[in-house]
XYZ file of C-alpha atoms in Angstrom:
352
model
C 0.000 0.000 0.000
C 1.170 3.503 -0.729
C 1.346 6.173 1.945
C 0.835 5.641 5.652
C -0.406 2.248 6.807
C -1.871 1.637 10.257
C -2.217 -1.814 11.794
C -5.642 -2.357 13.355
C -6.502 -5.379 15.462
C -9.327 -7.687 14.428
C -11.562 -7.313 17.497
C -11.384 -3.506 17.476
C -12.158 -3.342 13.762
C -15.068 -5.785 14.084
C -16.504 -3.742 16.940
C -16.362 -0.497 14.962
C -17.940 -2.055 11.860
C -20.618 -3.679 14.060
C -21.425 -0.264 15.592
C -21.688 1.284 12.118
C -24.223 -1.249 10.870
C -26.177 -1.029 14.137
C -26.336 2.738 13.600
C -27.555 2.224 10.036
C -30.474 0.143 11.320
C -29.453 -3.504 11.046
C -30.311 -5.730 13.982
C -27.622 -7.105 16.290
C -27.402 -10.518 14.613
C -27.009 -9.104 11.119
C -24.574 -6.387 12.214
C -22.389 -9.043 13.825
C -22.529 -11.238 10.729
C -21.579 -8.412 8.325
C -18.775 -7.137 10.571
C -17.230 -10.599 10.953
C -17.452 -11.248 7.212
C -15.824 -7.985 6.132
C -13.022 -8.207 8.689
C -12.398 -11.865 7.771
C -11.813 -10.734 4.188
C -9.154 -8.299 5.424
C -7.611 -10.974 7.630
C -7.233 -13.267 4.619
C -5.685 -10.453 2.579
C -8.743 -9.984 0.349
C -8.764 -6.269 1.169
C -10.862 -5.410 -1.885
C -13.804 -7.226 -0.232
C -13.174 -6.101 3.338
C -13.918 -2.901 5.243
C -13.363 -0.821 2.108
C -16.980 -1.828 1.310
C -18.466 -0.314 4.484
C -19.012 3.096 2.890
C -20.930 1.905 -0.167
C -22.950 -0.709 1.741
C -24.118 1.900 4.250
C -24.908 4.455 1.557
C -27.152 1.970 -0.248
C -28.838 1.023 3.033
C -29.473 4.689 3.867
C -30.898 5.335 0.398
C -33.243 2.364 0.744
C -32.007 0.560 -2.392
C -30.720 -2.177 -0.079
C -33.225 -3.390 2.509
C -32.282 -3.097 6.178
C -34.414 -6.104 7.047
C -33.068 -9.129 5.204
C -35.136 -12.266 5.624
C -35.618 -13.670 2.133
C -38.701 -15.440 0.812
C -38.806 -19.031 -0.421
C -39.974 -19.049 -4.051
C -39.609 -22.747 -4.792
C -38.385 -25.689 -2.730
C -37.763 -29.417 -2.897
C -35.948 -31.848 -0.608
C -32.642 -31.003 -2.302
C -33.162 -27.469 -3.600
C -34.433 -24.002 -2.770
C -34.822 -20.727 -4.648
C -34.885 -17.644 -2.414
C -36.039 -14.120 -3.291
C -33.690 -11.923 -1.283
C -35.959 -8.880 -1.318
C -33.082 -6.503 -2.162
C -31.282 -7.416 1.053
C -27.586 -7.359 1.870
C -25.873 -10.086 -0.106
C -23.626 -11.131 2.793
C -26.627 -11.932 4.983
C -28.534 -13.681 2.203
C -25.555 -15.728 1.038
C -24.714 -16.791 4.601
C -28.250 -18.059 5.125
C -28.271 -19.625 1.662
C -25.171 -21.689 2.397
C -26.539 -22.716 5.799
C -29.704 -23.975 4.085
C -27.675 -25.773 1.390
C -25.542 -27.571 4.001
C -28.608 -28.578 6.031
C -30.336 -29.963 2.955
C -27.174 -31.743 1.780
C -26.846 -33.402 5.186
C -30.353 -34.767 4.731
C -30.487 -35.477 0.987
C -26.795 -35.980 0.162
C -26.725 -33.174 -2.408
C -28.341 -29.731 -2.377
C -28.650 -26.669 -4.607
C -29.687 -23.227 -3.352
C -30.173 -20.193 -5.567
C -30.807 -16.580 -4.563
C -32.234 -13.763 -6.680
C -32.844 -10.091 -5.829
C -29.619 -10.111 -3.835
C -26.664 -7.724 -3.812
C -22.882 -7.838 -3.551
C -22.141 -10.723 -1.177
C -18.496 -10.073 -0.324
C -15.926 -12.865 -0.222
C -17.234 -16.226 -1.448
C -14.600 -18.144 0.523
C -16.493 -17.402 3.737
C -19.393 -19.540 2.533
C -17.400 -22.500 1.229
C -15.309 -22.478 4.431
C -18.546 -22.979 6.344
C -19.509 -25.970 4.193
C -16.079 -27.580 4.543
C -16.233 -27.193 8.338
C -19.474 -29.171 8.210
C -17.907 -32.040 6.222
C -19.346 -30.948 2.892
C -17.828 -30.186 -0.504
C -19.212 -26.924 -1.858
C -19.176 -24.708 -4.944
C -20.328 -21.097 -4.592
C -20.812 -18.619 -7.426
C -22.173 -15.121 -7.905
C -22.523 -12.811 -10.870
C -21.649 -9.130 -10.909
C -22.283 -5.898 -12.848
C -20.975 -5.883 -16.403
C -17.266 -5.072 -16.521
C -15.699 -7.680 -18.827
C -16.162 -8.269 -22.545
C -16.643 -11.765 -23.948
C -13.381 -12.978 -25.465
C -12.877 -11.140 -28.743
C -15.308 -8.323 -27.895
C -14.705 -4.730 -26.838
C -17.962 -3.998 -24.993
C -18.590 -5.262 -21.473
C -21.180 -7.977 -20.902
C -20.075 -10.235 -18.027
C -19.039 -9.275 -14.526
C -15.983 -10.611 -12.731
C -18.231 -13.607 -11.886
C -16.182 -15.289 -9.146
C -16.464 -18.815 -7.813
C -15.164 -20.600 -4.745
C -14.918 -24.206 -3.649
C -14.350 -25.765 -0.254
C -13.265 -29.332 0.570
C -12.905 -30.751 4.097
C -9.634 -32.358 5.180
C -8.695 -34.315 8.285
C -5.560 -33.334 10.193
C -4.613 -30.891 7.417
C -6.348 -27.563 6.845
C -9.529 -27.614 4.752
C -8.962 -26.615 1.132
C -10.723 -23.366 0.189
C -10.226 -21.760 -3.228
C -11.700 -18.432 -4.334
C -11.116 -16.578 -7.609
C -12.640 -14.117 -10.032
C -12.968 -15.247 -13.635
C -11.320 -11.956 -14.571
C -7.562 -11.489 -14.146
C -8.351 -9.594 -10.967
C -11.459 -8.775 -8.950
C -12.812 -5.338 -9.887
C -12.747 -4.463 -6.202
C -8.947 -4.494 -6.319
C -9.053 -1.754 -8.951
C -11.477 0.213 -6.769
C -9.142 -0.234 -3.794
C -6.127 0.852 -5.865
C -8.026 4.005 -6.872
C -8.847 4.771 -3.230
C -5.198 4.244 -2.246
C -3.818 6.302 -5.177
C -1.940 3.272 -6.512
C -1.226 2.222 -10.063
C -2.346 -1.221 -11.197
C -0.231 -3.759 -13.113
C -0.491 -3.968 -16.889
C -2.730 -6.833 -17.909
C -5.412 -6.221 -15.311
C -7.647 -3.982 -17.393
C -8.084 -1.850 -20.507
C -9.479 1.652 -20.976
C -12.882 2.305 -22.521
C -11.013 2.777 -25.806
C -9.432 -0.659 -25.505
C -5.897 0.373 -24.515
C -3.863 -1.339 -21.770
C -3.578 0.844 -18.665
C -1.975 1.111 -15.243
C -4.353 3.921 -14.191
C -7.117 2.594 -11.867
C -9.402 5.510 -12.785
C -9.165 4.724 -16.501
C -9.526 1.025 -15.683
C -12.676 1.681 -13.664
C -14.192 3.371 -16.733
C -12.954 0.552 -18.953
C -13.013 -3.225 -18.746
C -11.269 -5.940 -16.769
C -9.799 -8.840 -18.736
C -10.744 -12.522 -18.412
C -8.176 -14.744 -16.697
C -6.561 -17.079 -19.223
C -8.223 -15.355 -22.188
C -10.924 -17.577 -23.723
C -10.746 -20.003 -20.784
C -11.713 -17.291 -18.307
C -14.478 -16.198 -20.659
C -15.807 -19.768 -20.695
C -15.810 -19.884 -16.903
C -17.488 -16.471 -16.636
C -20.196 -17.698 -18.995
C -20.973 -20.700 -16.760
C -20.980 -18.588 -13.590
C -23.505 -16.273 -15.279
C -25.749 -19.206 -16.174
C -25.680 -20.641 -12.647
C -25.907 -17.361 -10.714
C -28.146 -15.329 -13.007
C -30.165 -17.392 -15.446
C -30.835 -20.455 -13.285
C -31.841 -18.349 -10.263
C -33.969 -15.915 -12.327
C -31.821 -12.997 -11.151
C -30.521 -10.297 -13.466
C -27.588 -11.198 -15.710
C -24.844 -9.481 -17.674
C -25.512 -5.796 -18.401
C -28.888 -5.904 -16.603
C -27.283 -6.030 -13.151
C -27.166 -2.616 -11.458
C -23.778 -1.167 -10.512
C -22.954 -1.252 -6.792
C -21.361 2.203 -6.949
C -23.106 4.044 -9.778
C -26.745 2.910 -9.720
C -27.799 4.260 -6.336
C -31.470 4.375 -7.299
C -32.204 0.710 -7.966
C -31.706 -2.818 -6.699
C -28.736 -4.730 -8.108
C -30.684 -8.010 -8.450
C -27.468 -10.043 -8.212
C -27.779 -13.831 -8.124
C -25.949 -16.401 -5.988
C -25.736 -20.157 -6.476
C -24.562 -22.827 -4.026
C -24.009 -26.501 -4.820
C -23.218 -28.649 -1.779
C -22.679 -32.378 -1.283
C -21.798 -34.464 1.727
C -18.166 -35.556 1.565
C -19.186 -39.050 2.670
C -21.464 -39.746 -0.286
C -19.305 -42.637 -1.524
C -17.098 -43.532 1.446
C -16.893 -42.963 5.187
C -15.984 -39.387 6.094
C -12.892 -40.552 7.991
C -11.588 -42.382 4.925
C -12.307 -39.403 2.661
C -10.429 -37.062 4.992
C -7.513 -39.482 5.274
C -7.209 -39.570 1.488
C -7.468 -35.761 1.316
C -4.654 -35.490 3.861
C -2.575 -37.928 1.815
C -3.024 -35.894 -1.363
C -2.237 -32.618 0.416
C 0.972 -34.024 1.920
C 2.109 -35.586 -1.342
C 1.587 -32.325 -3.247
C 3.422 -30.388 -0.556
C 6.494 -32.637 -0.896
C 6.763 -32.649 -4.693
C 10.275 -31.465 -5.735
C 10.314 -27.731 -6.433
C 10.769 -26.201 -9.853
C 13.556 -23.672 -10.305
C 12.774 -20.314 -8.710
C 10.175 -21.633 -6.266
C 10.541 -21.913 -2.499
C 7.266 -23.623 -1.658
C 4.254 -25.339 -3.202
C 1.103 -23.726 -1.854
C -2.192 -25.563 -1.560
C -5.313 -23.652 -2.673
C -6.094 -21.079 0.011
C -2.860 -21.621 1.950
C -1.491 -18.136 1.227
C -4.674 -16.651 2.691
C -4.295 -18.860 5.781
C -0.738 -17.610 6.309
C -1.919 -14.013 5.965
C -4.684 -14.673 8.503
C -2.190 -15.898 11.082
C 0.123 -12.935 10.478
C -2.656 -10.340 10.611
C -4.278 -11.851 13.692
C -0.912 -11.448 15.423
C 0.259 -8.104 14.067
C -2.981 -6.402 13.100
C -4.693 -5.693 9.772
C -2.910 -3.082 7.603
C -5.235 -0.276 6.522
C -4.136 2.634 4.355
C -4.700 6.218 5.433
C -7.280 6.524 2.643
C -9.389 3.629 3.957
C -9.024 4.870 7.541
C -10.205 8.342 6.465
C -13.150 6.782 4.666
C -14.108 4.732 7.736
C -13.766 7.802 9.955
C -16.120 9.714 7.656
C -18.631 6.857 7.814
C -18.444 6.873 11.615
C -18.920 10.642 11.682
C -22.037 10.224 9.542
C -23.610 8.203 12.371
C -22.099 10.083 15.297
C -19.672 7.293 16.206
C -16.259 7.927 17.780
C -13.362 6.729 15.641
C -11.006 4.471 17.638
C -8.110 4.306 15.163
C -5.539 7.075 14.905
């Protein structure tokens, strides 16, 4: 990060974010859930989906385009599936409940699918697949997003960054949790770079005229690029089908922008596929075999220039340990933004 960085401890940051959402009008349970989710993203190093979102979430809540009461309504249900209308609620709350329902149904039926429509930005998908893995389930989570990426070969945006995450339980080893955007980088990282007055690497995005750029402002007005070219485009397409079309949410260019469209619901969709990890063998045996694979991969001889083979999600786990010990680094720009949010609700700012 450029400029001054302040280390803030997890519990203090959670408490401040909790107080903010209480002041906005969320109940205690939901305020706790949102605060824990956003701070967890910062702990894992996914700063683009952490407390830098507090300002825009609260603005949309104050304007009434995001509902302060988020319950969700069941539209259609079977023993192994459920479609929920989120009623324009906070995506983090809806997605948390959606994954809880999917895990419960998978425990009973073996496999479960839960879709959500009329939702909003749901933060870091890894939080939801981590929950499934902790409950001895294998999970896939997807969401779509406002249009910011052209289909491969095009120069006009259609798809969003359309991330997906998976979680797999292990035994003595750490659960495997993978989370990625189908673009080269999550658009939130460009937003964070703009807030922090940082340049972005070439290859992340292009300007609205189609030129490569390192300027986050020009990138924000332009398009992000799919990871792996046509392969990322293919993945983004599937995430759109699962999150948007299957759930009857908005899709592609019909999803409202989180930051620009402050007069209408985003109508984002989320999709969760969950299965019990003991569908075909005892859970203990499955976890033993997972541990075996993890250990074998870890001990594969290293290629030149590498110091370690990381398992999916292991870098984020290392960051979590470091930041729990030393505090979460926040730039002066994010601290100023949080202070302004607190001032809006008459809250004292504990970080200087």
